CSV table of C-alpha atoms in Angstrom, one decimal:
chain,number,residue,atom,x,y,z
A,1,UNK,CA,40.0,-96.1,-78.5
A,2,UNK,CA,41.2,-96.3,-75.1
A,3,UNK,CA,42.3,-99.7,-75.7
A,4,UNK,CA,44.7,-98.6,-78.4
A,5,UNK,CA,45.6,-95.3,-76.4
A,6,UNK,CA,47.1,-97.4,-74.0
A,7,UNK,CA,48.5,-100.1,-76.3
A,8,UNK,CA,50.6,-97.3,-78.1
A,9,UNK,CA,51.3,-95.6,-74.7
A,10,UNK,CA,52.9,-99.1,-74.2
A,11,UNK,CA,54.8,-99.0,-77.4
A,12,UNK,CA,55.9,-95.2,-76.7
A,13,UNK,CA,57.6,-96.8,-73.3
A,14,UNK,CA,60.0,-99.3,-75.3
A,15,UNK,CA,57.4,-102.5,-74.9
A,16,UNK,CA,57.0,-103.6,-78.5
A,17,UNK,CA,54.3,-106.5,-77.7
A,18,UNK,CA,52.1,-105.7,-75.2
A,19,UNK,CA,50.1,-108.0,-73.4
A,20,UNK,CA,46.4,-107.6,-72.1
A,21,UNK,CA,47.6,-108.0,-69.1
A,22,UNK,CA,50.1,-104.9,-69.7
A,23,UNK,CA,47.0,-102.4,-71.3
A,24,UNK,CA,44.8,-103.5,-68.3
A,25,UNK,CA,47.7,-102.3,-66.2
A,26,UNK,CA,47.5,-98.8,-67.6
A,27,UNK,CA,44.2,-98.7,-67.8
A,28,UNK,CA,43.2,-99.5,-64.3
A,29,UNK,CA,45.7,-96.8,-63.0
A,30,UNK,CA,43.4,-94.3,-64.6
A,31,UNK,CA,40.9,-95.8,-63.1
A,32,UNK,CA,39.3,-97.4,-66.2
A,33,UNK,CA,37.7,-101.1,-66.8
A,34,UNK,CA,38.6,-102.5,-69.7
A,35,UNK,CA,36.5,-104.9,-71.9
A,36,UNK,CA,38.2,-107.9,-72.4
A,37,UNK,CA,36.4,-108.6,-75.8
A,38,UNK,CA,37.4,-105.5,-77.2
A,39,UNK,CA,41.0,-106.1,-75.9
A,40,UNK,CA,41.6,-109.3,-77.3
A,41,UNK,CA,40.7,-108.5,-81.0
A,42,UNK,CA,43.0,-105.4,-80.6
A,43,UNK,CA,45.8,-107.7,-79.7
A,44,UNK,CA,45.0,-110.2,-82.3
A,45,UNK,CA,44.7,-107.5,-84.9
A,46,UNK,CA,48.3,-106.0,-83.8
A,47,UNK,CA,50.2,-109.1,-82.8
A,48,UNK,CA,53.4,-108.9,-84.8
A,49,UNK,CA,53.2,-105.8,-86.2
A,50,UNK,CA,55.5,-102.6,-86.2
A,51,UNK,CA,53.7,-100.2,-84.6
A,52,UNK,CA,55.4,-97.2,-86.7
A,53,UNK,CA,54.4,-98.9,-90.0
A,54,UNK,CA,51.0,-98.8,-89.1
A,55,UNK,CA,51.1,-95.2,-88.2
A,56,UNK,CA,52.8,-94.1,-91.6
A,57,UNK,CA,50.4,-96.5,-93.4
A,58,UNK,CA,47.6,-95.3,-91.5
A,59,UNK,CA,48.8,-91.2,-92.4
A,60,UNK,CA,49.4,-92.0,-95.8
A,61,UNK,CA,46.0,-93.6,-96.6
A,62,UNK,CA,44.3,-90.1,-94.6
A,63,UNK,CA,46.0,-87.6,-96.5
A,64,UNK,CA,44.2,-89.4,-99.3
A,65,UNK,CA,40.5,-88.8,-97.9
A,66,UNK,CA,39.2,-85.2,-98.8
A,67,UNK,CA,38.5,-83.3,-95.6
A,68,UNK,CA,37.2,-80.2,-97.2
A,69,UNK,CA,34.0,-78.7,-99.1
A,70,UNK,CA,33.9,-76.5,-101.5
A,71,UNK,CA,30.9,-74.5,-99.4
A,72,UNK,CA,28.0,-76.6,-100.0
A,73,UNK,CA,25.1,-75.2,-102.9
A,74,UNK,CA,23.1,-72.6,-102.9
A,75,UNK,CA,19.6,-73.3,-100.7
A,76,UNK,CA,16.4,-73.9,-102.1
A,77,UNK,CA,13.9,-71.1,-102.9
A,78,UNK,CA,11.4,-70.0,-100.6
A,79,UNK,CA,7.6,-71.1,-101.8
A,80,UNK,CA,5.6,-68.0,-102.4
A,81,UNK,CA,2.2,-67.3,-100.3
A,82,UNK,CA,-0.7,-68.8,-100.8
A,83,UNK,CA,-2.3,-66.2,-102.9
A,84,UNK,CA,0.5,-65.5,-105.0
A,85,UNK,CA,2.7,-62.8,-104.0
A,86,UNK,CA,6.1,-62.9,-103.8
A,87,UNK,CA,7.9,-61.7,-100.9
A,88,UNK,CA,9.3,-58.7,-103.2
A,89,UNK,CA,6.2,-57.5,-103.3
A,90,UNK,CA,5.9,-57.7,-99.6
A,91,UNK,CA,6.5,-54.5,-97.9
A,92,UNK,CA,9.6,-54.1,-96.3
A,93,UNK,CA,10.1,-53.5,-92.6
A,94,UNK,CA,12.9,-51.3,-91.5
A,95,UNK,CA,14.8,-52.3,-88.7
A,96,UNK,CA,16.9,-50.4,-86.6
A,97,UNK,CA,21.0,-51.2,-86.9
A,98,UNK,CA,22.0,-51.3,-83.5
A,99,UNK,CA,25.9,-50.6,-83.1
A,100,UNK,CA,27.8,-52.8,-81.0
A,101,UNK,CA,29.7,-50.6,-78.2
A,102,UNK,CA,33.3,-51.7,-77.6
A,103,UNK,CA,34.1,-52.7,-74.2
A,104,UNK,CA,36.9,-50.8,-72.8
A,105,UNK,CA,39.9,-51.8,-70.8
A,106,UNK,CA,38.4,-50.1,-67.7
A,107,UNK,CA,35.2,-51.7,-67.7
A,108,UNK,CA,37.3,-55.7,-67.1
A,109,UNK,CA,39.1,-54.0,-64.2
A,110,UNK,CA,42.6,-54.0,-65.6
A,111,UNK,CA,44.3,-53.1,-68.6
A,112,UNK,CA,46.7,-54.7,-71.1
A,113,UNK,CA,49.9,-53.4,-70.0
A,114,UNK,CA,49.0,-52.8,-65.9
């Protein structure tokens, strides 16, 4: 990724074909190595290409992927105990509701309008 962050920072600044020499530039003023493996295939992979095709290309073929759920299911039952009650017929416990207090603008030390 950083690779391509600065191959498109490149291409942001008006230099259309950036070399590896160019992205190790940017790269090392940021004080990042870069791996000259990974920065070769990058350039192979781009060489020759319009950099805002790829970009609408790329957009188009994400709105396609779904990127919501629809909540998920419902969980699985709980097993009942080992001799055979449910817990309905478990007593319940009552536990005491304990109101949250809201915090005043005096407590912080200022207020919204001071």
């Amino acid at each position: 990724m950083k690779h391509l962050a600065a191959y498109l920072l490149l291409g942001l600044g008006g230099n259309t074909e950036p070399s590896s020499a160019d992205i190790k530039g940017v790269l090392e003023s940021v004080g990042i190595d870069a791996d000259e493996e990974r920065l070769e295939k990058l350039i192979g992979e781009l060489k020759g290409k319009n950099l805002q095709e790829l970009i609408a290309e790329g957009s188009s073929k994400l709105a396609s992927v779904p990127s919501g759920g629809s909540g998920g299911g419902a969980g699985a039952a709980a097993p009942t105990a080992a001799g055979g009650a449910t817990t309905a017929d478990a007593p319940e416990e009552e536990k005491p509701k304990e109101e949250e207090k809201e915090e005043s603008d005096e407590d912080m030390g200022f207020g919204l309008f001071d």
